[in-house]
Short mmCIF file of C-alpha atoms in Angstrom, two decimals:
data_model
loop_
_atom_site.label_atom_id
_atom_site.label_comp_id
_atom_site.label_asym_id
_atom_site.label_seq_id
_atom_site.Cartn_x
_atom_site.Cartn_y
_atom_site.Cartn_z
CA UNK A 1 -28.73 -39.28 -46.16
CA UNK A 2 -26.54 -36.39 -45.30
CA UNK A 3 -23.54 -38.18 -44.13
CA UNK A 4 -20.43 -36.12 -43.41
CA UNK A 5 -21.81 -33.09 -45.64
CA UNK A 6 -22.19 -30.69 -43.31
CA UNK A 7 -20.44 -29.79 -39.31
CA UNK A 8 -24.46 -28.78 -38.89
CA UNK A 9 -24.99 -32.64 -37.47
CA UNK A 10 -22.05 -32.43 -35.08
CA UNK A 11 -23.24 -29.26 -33.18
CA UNK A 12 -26.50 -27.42 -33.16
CA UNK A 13 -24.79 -24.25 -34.06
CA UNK A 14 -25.06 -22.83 -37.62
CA UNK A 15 -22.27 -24.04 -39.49
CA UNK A 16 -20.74 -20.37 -40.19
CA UNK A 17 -20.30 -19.97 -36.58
CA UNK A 18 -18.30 -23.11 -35.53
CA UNK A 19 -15.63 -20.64 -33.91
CA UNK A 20 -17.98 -18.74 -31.45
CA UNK A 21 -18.65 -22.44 -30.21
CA UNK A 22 -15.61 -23.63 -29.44
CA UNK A 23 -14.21 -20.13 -28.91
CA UNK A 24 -13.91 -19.43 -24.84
CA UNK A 25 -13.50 -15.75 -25.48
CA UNK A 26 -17.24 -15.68 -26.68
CA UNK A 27 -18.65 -17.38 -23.52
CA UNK A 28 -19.09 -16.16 -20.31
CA UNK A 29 -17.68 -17.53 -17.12
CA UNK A 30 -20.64 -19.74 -16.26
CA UNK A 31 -20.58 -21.65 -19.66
CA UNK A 32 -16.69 -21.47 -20.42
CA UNK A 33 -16.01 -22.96 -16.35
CA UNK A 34 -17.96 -26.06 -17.03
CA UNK A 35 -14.79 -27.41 -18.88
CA UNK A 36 -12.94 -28.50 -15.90
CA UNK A 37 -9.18 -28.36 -17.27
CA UNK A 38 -10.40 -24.20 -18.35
CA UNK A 39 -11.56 -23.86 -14.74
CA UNK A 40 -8.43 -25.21 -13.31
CA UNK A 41 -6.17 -23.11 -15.72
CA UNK A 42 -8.35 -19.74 -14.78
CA UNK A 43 -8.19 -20.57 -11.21
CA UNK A 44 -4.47 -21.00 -11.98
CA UNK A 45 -4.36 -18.04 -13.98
CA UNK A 46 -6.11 -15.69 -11.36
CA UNK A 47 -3.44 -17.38 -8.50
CA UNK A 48 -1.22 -16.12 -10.54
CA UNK A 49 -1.94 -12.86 -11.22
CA UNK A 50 -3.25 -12.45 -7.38
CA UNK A 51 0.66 -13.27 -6.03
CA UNK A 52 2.02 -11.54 -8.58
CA UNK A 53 0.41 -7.77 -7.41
CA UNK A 54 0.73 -9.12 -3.54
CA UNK A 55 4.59 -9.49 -3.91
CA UNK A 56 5.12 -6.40 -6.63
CA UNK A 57 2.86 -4.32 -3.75
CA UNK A 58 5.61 -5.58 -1.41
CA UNK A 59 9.08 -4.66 -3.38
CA UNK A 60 7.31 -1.65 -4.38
CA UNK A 61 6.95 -0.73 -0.32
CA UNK A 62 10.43 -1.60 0.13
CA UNK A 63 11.77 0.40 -3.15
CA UNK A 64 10.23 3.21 -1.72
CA UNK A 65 13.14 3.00 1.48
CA UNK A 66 15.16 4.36 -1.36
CA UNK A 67 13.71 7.44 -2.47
CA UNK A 68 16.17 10.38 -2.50
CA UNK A 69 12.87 12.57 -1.77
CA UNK A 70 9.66 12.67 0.35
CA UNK A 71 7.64 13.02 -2.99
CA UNK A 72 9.52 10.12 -4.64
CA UNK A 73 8.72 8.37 -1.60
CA UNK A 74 5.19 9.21 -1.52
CA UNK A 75 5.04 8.09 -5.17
CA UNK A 76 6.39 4.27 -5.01
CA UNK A 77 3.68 4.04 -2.39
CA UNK A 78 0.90 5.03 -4.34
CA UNK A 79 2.08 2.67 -7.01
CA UNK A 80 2.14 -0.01 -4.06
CA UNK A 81 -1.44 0.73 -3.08
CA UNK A 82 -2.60 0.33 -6.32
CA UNK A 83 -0.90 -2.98 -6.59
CA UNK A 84 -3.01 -3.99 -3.30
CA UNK A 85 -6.21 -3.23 -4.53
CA UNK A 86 -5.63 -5.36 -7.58
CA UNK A 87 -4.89 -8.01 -5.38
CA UNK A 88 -7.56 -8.11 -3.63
CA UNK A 89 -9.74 -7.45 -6.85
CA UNK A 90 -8.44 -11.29 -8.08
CA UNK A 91 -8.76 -12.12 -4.33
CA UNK A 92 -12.59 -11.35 -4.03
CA UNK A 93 -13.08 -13.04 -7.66
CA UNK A 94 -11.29 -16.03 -6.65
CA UNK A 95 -13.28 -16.33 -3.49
CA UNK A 96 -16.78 -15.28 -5.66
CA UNK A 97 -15.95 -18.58 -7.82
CA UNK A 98 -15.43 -20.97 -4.61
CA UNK A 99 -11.83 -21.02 -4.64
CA UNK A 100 -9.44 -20.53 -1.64
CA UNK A 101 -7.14 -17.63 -2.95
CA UNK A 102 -3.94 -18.40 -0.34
CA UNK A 103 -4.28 -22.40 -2.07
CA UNK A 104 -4.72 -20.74 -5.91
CA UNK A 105 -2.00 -18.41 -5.25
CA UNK A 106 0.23 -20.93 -2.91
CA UNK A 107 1.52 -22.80 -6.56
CA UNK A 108 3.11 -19.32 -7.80
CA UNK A 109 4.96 -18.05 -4.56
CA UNK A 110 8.71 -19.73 -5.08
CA UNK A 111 8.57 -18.37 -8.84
CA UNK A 112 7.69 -14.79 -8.03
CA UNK A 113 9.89 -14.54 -4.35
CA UNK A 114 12.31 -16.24 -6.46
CA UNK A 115 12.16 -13.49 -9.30
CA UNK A 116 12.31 -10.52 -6.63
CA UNK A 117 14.97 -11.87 -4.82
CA UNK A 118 17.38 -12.50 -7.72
CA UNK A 119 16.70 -9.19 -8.42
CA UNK A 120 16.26 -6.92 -5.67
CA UNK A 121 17.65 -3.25 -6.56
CA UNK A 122 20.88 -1.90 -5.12
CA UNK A 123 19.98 1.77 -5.53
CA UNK A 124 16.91 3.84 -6.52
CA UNK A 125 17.29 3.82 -10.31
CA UNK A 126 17.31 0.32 -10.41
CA UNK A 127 14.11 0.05 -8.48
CA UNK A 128 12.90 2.33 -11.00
CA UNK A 129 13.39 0.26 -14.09
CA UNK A 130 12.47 -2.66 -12.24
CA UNK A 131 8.86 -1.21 -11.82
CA UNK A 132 8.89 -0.09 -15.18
CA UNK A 133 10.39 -3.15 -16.60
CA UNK A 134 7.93 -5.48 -13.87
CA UNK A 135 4.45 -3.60 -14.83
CA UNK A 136 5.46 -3.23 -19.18
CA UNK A 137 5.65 -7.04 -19.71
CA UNK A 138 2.66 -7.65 -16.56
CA UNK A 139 0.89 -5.49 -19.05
CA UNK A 140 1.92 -7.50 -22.39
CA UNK A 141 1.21 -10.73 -20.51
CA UNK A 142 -2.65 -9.75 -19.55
CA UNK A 143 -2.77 -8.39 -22.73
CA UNK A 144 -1.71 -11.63 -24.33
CA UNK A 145 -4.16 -13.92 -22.10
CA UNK A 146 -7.08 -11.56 -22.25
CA UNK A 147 -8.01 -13.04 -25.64
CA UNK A 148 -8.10 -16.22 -25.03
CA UNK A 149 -10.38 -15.90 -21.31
CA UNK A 150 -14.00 -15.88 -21.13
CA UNK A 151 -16.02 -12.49 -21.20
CA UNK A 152 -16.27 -12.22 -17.85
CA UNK A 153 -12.73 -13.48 -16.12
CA UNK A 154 -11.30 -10.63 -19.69
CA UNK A 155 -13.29 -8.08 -18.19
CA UNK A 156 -11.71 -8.38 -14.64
CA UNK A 157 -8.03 -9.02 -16.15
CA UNK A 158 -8.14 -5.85 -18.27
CA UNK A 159 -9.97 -3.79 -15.47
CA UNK A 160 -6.69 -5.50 -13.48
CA UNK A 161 -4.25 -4.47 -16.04
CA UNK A 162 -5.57 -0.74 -15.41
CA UNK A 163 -2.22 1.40 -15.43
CA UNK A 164 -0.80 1.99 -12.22
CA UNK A 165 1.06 5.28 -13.31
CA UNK A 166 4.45 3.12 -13.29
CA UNK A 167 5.28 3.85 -16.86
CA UNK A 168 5.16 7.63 -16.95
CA UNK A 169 6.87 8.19 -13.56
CA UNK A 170 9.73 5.84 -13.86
CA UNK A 171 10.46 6.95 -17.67
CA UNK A 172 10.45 10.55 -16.63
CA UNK A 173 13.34 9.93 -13.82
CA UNK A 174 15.25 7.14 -15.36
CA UNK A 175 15.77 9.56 -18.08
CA UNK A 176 16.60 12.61 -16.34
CA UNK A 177 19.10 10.56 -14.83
CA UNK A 178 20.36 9.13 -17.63
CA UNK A 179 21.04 12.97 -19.25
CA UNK A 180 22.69 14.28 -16.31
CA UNK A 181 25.35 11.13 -16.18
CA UNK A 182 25.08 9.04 -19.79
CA UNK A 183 27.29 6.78 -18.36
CA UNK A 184 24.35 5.21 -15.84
CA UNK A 185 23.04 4.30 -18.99
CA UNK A 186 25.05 1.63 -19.76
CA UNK A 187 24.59 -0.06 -16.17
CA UNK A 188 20.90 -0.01 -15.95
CA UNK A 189 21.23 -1.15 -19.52
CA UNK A 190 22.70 -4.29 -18.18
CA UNK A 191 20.10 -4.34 -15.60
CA UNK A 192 17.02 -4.33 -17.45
CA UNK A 193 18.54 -7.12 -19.30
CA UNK A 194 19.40 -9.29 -16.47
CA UNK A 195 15.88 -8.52 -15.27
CA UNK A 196 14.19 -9.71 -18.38
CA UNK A 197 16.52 -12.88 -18.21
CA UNK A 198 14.86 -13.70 -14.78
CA UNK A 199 11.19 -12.75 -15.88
CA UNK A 200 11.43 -15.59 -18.53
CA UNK A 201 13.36 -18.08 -16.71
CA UNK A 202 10.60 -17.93 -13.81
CA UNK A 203 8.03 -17.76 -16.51
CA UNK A 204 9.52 -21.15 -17.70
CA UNK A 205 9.57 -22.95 -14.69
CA UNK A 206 5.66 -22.01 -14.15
CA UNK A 207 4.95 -23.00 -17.65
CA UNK A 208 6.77 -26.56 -16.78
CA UNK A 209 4.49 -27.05 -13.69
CA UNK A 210 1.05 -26.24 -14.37
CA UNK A 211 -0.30 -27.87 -17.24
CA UNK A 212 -3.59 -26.43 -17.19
CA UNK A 213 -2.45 -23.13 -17.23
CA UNK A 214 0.05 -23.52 -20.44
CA UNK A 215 -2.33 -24.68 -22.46
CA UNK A 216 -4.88 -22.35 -22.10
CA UNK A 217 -1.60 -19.58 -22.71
CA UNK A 218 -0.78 -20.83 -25.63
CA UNK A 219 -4.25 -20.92 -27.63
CA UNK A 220 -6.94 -21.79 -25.64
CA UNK A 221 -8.30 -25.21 -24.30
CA UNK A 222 -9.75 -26.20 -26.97
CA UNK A 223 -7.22 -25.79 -29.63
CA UNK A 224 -4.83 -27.87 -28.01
CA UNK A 225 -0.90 -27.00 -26.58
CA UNK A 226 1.44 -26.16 -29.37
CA UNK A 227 5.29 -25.87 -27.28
CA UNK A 228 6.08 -23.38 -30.65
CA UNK A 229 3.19 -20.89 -29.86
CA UNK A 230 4.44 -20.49 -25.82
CA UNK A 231 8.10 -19.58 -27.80
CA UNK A 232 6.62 -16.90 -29.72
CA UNK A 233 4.66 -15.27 -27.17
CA UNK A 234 7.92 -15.15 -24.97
CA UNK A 235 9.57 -13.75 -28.13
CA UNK A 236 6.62 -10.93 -28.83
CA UNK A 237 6.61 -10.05 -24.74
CA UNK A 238 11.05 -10.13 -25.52
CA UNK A 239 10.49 -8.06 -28.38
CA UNK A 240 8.10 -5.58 -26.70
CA UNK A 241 10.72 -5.08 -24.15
CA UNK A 242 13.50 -4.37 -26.02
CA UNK A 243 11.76 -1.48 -27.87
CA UNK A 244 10.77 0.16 -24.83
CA UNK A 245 14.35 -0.31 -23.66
CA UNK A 246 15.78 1.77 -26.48
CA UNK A 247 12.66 4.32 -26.48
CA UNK A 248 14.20 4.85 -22.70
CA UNK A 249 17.59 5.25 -23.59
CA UNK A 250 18.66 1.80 -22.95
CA UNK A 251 20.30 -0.53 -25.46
CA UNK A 252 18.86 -3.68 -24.66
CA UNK B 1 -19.52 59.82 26.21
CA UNK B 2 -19.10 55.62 26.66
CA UNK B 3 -15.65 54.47 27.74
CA UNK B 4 -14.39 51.27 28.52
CA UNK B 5 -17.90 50.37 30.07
CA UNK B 6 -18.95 47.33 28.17
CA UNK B 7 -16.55 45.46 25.44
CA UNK B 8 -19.11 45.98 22.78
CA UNK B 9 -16.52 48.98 21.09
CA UNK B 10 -13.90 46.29 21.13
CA UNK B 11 -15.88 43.62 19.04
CA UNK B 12 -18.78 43.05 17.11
CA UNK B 13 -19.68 39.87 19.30
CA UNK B 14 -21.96 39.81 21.78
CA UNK B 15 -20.50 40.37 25.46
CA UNK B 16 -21.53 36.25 26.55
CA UNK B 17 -20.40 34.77 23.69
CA UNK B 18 -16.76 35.26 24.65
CA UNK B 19 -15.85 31.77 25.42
CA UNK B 20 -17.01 30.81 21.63
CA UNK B 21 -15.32 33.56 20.36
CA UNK B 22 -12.06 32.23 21.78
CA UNK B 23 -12.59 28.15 21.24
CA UNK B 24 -11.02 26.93 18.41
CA UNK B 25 -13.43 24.29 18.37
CA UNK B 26 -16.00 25.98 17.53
CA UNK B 27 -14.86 27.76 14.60
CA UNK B 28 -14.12 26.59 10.91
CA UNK B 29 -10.94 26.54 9.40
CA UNK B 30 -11.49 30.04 7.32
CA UNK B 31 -12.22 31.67 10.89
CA UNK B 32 -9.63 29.80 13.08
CA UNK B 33 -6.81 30.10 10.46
CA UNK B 34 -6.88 33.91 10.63
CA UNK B 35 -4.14 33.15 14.12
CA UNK B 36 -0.84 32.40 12.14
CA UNK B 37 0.13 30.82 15.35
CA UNK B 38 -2.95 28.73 15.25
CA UNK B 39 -2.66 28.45 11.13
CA UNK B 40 1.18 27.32 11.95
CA UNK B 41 0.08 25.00 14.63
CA UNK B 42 -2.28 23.12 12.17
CA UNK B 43 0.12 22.89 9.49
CA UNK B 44 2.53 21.38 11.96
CA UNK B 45 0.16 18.68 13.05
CA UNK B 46 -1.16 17.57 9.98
CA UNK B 47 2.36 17.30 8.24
CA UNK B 48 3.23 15.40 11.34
CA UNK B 49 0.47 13.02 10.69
CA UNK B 50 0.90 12.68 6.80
CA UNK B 51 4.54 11.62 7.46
CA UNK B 52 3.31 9.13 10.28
CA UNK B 53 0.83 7.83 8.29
CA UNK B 54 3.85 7.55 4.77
CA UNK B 55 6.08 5.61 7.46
CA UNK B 56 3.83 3.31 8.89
CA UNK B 57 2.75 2.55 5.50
CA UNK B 58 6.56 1.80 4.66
CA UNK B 59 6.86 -0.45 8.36
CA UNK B 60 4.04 -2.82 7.45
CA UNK B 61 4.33 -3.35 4.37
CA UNK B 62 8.36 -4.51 5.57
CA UNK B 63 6.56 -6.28 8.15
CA UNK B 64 4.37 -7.99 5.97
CA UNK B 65 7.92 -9.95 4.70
CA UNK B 66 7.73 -11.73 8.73
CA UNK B 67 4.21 -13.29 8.10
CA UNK B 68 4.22 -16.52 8.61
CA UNK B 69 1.26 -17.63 5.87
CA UNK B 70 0.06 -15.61 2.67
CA UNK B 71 -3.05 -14.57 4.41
CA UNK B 72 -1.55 -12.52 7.38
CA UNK B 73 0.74 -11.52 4.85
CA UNK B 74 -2.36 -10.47 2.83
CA UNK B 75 -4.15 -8.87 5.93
CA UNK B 76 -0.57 -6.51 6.88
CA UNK B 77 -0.70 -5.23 3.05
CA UNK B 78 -4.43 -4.49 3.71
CA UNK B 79 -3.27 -2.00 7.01
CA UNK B 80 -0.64 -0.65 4.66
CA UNK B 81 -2.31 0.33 1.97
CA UNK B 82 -5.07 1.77 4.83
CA UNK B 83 -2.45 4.09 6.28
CA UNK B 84 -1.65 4.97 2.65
CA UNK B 85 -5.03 6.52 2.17
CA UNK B 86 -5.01 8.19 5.32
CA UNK B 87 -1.77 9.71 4.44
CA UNK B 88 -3.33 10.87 0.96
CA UNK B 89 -6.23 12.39 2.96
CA UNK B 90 -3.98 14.41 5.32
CA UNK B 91 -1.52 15.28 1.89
CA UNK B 92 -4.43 16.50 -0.24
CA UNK B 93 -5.84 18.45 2.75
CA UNK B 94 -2.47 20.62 3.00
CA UNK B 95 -2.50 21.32 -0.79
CA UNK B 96 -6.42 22.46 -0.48
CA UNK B 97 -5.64 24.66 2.36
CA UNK B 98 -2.14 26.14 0.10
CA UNK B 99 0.66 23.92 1.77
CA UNK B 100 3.05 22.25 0.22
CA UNK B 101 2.70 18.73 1.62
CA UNK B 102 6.71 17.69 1.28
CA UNK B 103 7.65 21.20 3.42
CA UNK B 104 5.19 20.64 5.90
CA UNK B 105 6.23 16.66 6.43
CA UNK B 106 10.30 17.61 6.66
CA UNK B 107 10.24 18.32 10.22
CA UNK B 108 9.12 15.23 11.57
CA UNK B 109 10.98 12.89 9.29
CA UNK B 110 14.06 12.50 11.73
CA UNK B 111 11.85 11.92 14.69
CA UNK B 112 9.77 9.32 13.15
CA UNK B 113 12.22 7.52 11.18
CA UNK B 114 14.11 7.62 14.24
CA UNK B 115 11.51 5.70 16.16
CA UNK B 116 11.60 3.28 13.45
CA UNK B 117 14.91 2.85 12.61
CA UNK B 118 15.36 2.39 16.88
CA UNK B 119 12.33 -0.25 17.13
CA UNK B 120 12.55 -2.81 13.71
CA UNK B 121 10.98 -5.91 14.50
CA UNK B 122 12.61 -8.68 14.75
CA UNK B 123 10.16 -10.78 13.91
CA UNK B 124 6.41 -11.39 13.26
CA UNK B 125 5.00 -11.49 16.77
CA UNK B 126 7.11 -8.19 18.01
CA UNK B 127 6.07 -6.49 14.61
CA UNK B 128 2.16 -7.03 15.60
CA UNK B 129 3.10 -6.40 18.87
CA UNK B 130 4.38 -2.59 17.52
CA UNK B 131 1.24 -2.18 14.68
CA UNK B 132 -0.93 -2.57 17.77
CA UNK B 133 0.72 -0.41 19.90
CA UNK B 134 1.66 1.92 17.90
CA UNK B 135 -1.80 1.87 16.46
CA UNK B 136 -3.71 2.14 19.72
CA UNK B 137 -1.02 5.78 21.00
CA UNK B 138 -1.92 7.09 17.39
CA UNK B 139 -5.46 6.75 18.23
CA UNK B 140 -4.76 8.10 21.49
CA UNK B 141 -3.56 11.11 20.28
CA UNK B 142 -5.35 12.15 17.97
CA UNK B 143 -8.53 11.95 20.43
CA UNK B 144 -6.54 14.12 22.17
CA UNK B 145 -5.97 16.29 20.01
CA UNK B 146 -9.19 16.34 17.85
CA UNK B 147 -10.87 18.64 20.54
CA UNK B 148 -8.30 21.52 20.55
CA UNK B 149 -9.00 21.40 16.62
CA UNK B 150 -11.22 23.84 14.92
CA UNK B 151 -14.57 21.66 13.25
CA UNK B 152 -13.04 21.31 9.58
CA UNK B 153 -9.58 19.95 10.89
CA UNK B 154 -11.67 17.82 13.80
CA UNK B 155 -13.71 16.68 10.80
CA UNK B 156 -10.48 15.70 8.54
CA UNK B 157 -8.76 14.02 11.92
CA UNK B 158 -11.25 11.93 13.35
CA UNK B 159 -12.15 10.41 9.68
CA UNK B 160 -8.17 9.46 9.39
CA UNK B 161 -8.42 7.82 13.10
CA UNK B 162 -10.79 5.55 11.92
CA UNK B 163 -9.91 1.83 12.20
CA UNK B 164 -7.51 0.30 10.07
CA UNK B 165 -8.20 -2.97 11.86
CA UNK B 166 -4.71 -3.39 13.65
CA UNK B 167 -5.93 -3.94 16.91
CA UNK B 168 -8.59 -6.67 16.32
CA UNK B 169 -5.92 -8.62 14.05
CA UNK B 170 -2.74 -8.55 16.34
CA UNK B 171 -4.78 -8.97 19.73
CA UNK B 172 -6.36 -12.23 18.60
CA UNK B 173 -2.63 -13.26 16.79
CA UNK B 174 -0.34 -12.26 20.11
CA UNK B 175 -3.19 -14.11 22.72
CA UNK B 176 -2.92 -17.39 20.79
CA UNK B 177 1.17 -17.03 21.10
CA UNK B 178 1.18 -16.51 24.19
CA UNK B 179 -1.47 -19.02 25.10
CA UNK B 180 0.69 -21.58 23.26
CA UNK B 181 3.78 -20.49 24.52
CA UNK B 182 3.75 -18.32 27.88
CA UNK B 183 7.04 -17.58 27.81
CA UNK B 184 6.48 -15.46 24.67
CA UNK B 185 4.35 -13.16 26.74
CA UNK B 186 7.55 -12.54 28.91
CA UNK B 187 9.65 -10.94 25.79
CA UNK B 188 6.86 -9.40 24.27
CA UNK B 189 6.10 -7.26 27.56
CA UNK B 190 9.66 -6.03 27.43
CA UNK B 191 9.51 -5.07 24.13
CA UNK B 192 6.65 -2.90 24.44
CA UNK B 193 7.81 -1.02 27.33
CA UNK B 194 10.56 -0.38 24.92
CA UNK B 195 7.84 0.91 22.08
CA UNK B 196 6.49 3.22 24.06
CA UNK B 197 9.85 4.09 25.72
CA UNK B 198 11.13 4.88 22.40
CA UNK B 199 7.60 7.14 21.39
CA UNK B 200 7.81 9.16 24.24
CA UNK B 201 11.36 9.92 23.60
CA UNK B 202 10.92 11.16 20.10
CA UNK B 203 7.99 12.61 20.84
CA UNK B 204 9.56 14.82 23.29
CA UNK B 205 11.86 15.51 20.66
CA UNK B 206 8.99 16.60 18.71
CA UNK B 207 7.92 18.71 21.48
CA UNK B 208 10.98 20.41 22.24
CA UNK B 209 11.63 21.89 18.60
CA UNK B 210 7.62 22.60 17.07
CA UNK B 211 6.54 25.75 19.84
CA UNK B 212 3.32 26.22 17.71
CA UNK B 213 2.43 22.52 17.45
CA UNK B 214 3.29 22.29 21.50
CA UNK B 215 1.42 25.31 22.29
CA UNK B 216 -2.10 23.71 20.74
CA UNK B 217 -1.60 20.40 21.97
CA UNK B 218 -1.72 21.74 25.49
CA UNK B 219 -4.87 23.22 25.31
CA UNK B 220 -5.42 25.78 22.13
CA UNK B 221 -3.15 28.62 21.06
CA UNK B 222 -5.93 30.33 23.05
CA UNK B 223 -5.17 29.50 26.41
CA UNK B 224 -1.43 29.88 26.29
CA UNK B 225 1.51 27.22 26.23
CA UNK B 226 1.27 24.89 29.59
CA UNK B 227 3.97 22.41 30.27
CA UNK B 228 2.60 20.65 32.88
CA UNK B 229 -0.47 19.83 30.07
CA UNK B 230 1.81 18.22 28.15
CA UNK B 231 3.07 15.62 31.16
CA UNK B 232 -0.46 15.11 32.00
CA UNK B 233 -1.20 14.30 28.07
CA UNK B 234 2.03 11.72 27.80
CA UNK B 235 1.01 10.24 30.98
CA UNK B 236 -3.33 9.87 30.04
CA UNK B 237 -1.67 7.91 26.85
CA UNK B 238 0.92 6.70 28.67
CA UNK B 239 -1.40 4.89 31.31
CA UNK B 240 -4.14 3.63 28.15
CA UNK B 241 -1.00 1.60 27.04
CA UNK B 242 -0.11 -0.22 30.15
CA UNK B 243 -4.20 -1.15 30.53
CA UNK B 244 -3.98 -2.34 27.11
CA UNK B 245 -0.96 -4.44 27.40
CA UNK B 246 -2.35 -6.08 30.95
CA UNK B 247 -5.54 -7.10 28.81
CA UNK B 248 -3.02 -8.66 26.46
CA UNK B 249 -1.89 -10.54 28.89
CA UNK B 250 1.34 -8.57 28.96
CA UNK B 251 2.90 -6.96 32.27
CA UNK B 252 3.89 -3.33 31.28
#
């Protein structure tokens, strides 16, 4: 009688591979979506990320009003268009999957319009490190959740997270600025700060709301929500920030 | 002892082919771009364009803050970042041919931010309202145009006309306004007349300081500079609008 020997009666995997079983990020969409509370936290997740590049496509349209040149112009609106099309990328998987993207997306609109308009720029630099700022922890965020999604949803979250030629652009003028007149520094210091301030207290009021989506963020479905492990990815994404904030010039 | 009895010493063409030695239009850029006035012309129209095309980019994408519901919001960033490839097509075109794209976009900056800056929406029927409009002349005129162009430009032109969708979108939004509320249809009228009050004006503007452009619009560098041409052009696009506006259901 083999009674509690072995996990072998339990699943019909081989024992040595009980964590590609439970482990999403080794299924693909099909299998992984058949758990309804991972659907609803991808569908979530993709809502997300789909309002997210709609309303960064829109401040980046309006940042561009402040350009001091045609070409700096030209630029914001490239990065703008490249917001769009990632858009509509989660758009067209949303629909693919038999979701409505305006209701996935409708549960993310107050945090994000309410993130961009506590922080709207007064002047061009500040639009600058707002992009920069906006599409660094965007980037550590996919990043983050990309491990714990299903092969295919990864695949379309790092094609997604595809740089949008942000990072080099705004570094490159921020700190040009910053050597002509050191003192600008110290502002846009306090700006990226009291951007990043923002960014998490949005981040916690979506984390509040949507269940689903939390505890998929913080380990996976199957694992189960730990509060701790949503702290320390804040903290890593904080972290991450702060680095690139001094590599720029900025004491964060 | 032959003199002056057929033009054969004066060029290599054949004496009948003189009308397609003279039309532009049937020439390629390497041929027709020999004229500096004709080369000047060109570089004129298609830095007029590209800075159209950059500004009405920037306009819907502002507009796209009046929607009332995420998908026309959605559908405005769609036009947007259309207009933003069109304007990539017509900047990319001026570096191939060995302009710089910026130079040849300054002169037409005042005029079209003018027209702007005079005709801001105030809110998301009028700026439909202007997308179609505005649309529908820029289609106009570059049919207009298109046939004074040598085939390379013609070729570049027509494939920047093509539909960014405007008109189907607004037509169907502005009829069910005014169908719900016919009084609508009143204020929207008068603002048009003001849209296209407001084009003409800066397009005159346009007219009165670009000699090369204004010389080729009026019927190829070619034929010589005719004012009357240009009425007769304002007044064929002039006279599309009001047709369009009565199928609206707007009195222009």
């Amino acid at each position: 009688m083999r009674f509690m020997t072995t996990p072998d009666n339990t699943s019909d995997a081989p024992a040595d591979a009980s964590p590609e079983v439970t482990a999403v990020a080794a299924q693909d969409w099909a299998r992984a979506s058949a758990d309804p509370q991972y659907r609803a936290a991808v569908v979530d997740l993709l809502g997300a990320l789909a309002y997210g590049e709609l309303a960064a496509f829109e401040r980046l349209a309006e940042d561009a009003k402040l350009a001091p040149t045609l070409a700096d112009k030209a630029e914001l609106a490239k990065m703008a268009s490249a917001e769009f099309h990632h858009y509509e990328k989660l758009k067209d998987r949303l629909t693919e999957i038999g979701e409505e993207p305006t209701l996935a997306m409708e549960p993310f609109v107050a945090a994000l319009d309410g993130f961009h308009k506590q922080t709207a720029p007064s002047d061009w630099l500040e639009g600058l490190v707002k992009a920069y700022v906006g599409d660094s922890i965007a980037s550590d965020f996919y990043r983050e959740v990309a491990a714990r999604l299903d092969a295919d949803t990864r695949e379309l979250v790092l094609a997604v997270l595809d740089d949008t030629g942000h990072a080099g652009f705004a570094v490159e003028k921020v700190r040009a600025a910053i050597d002509a007149e050191p003192r600008v520094g110290g502002r846009l210091a306090l700006w990226a700060r009291r951007l990043m301030g923002e960014a998490l207290s949005q981040s916690q009021r979506v984390v509040a709301d949507r269940d689903a989506l939390s505890t998929m963020l913080v380990g996976g479905v199957a694992d189960g929500f730990d509060l701790a492990e949503v702290g320390r990815m804040f903290s890593r994404i904080t972290e991450a920030h702060t680095k690139r904030m001094a590599a720029l010039g900025l004491a964060a």
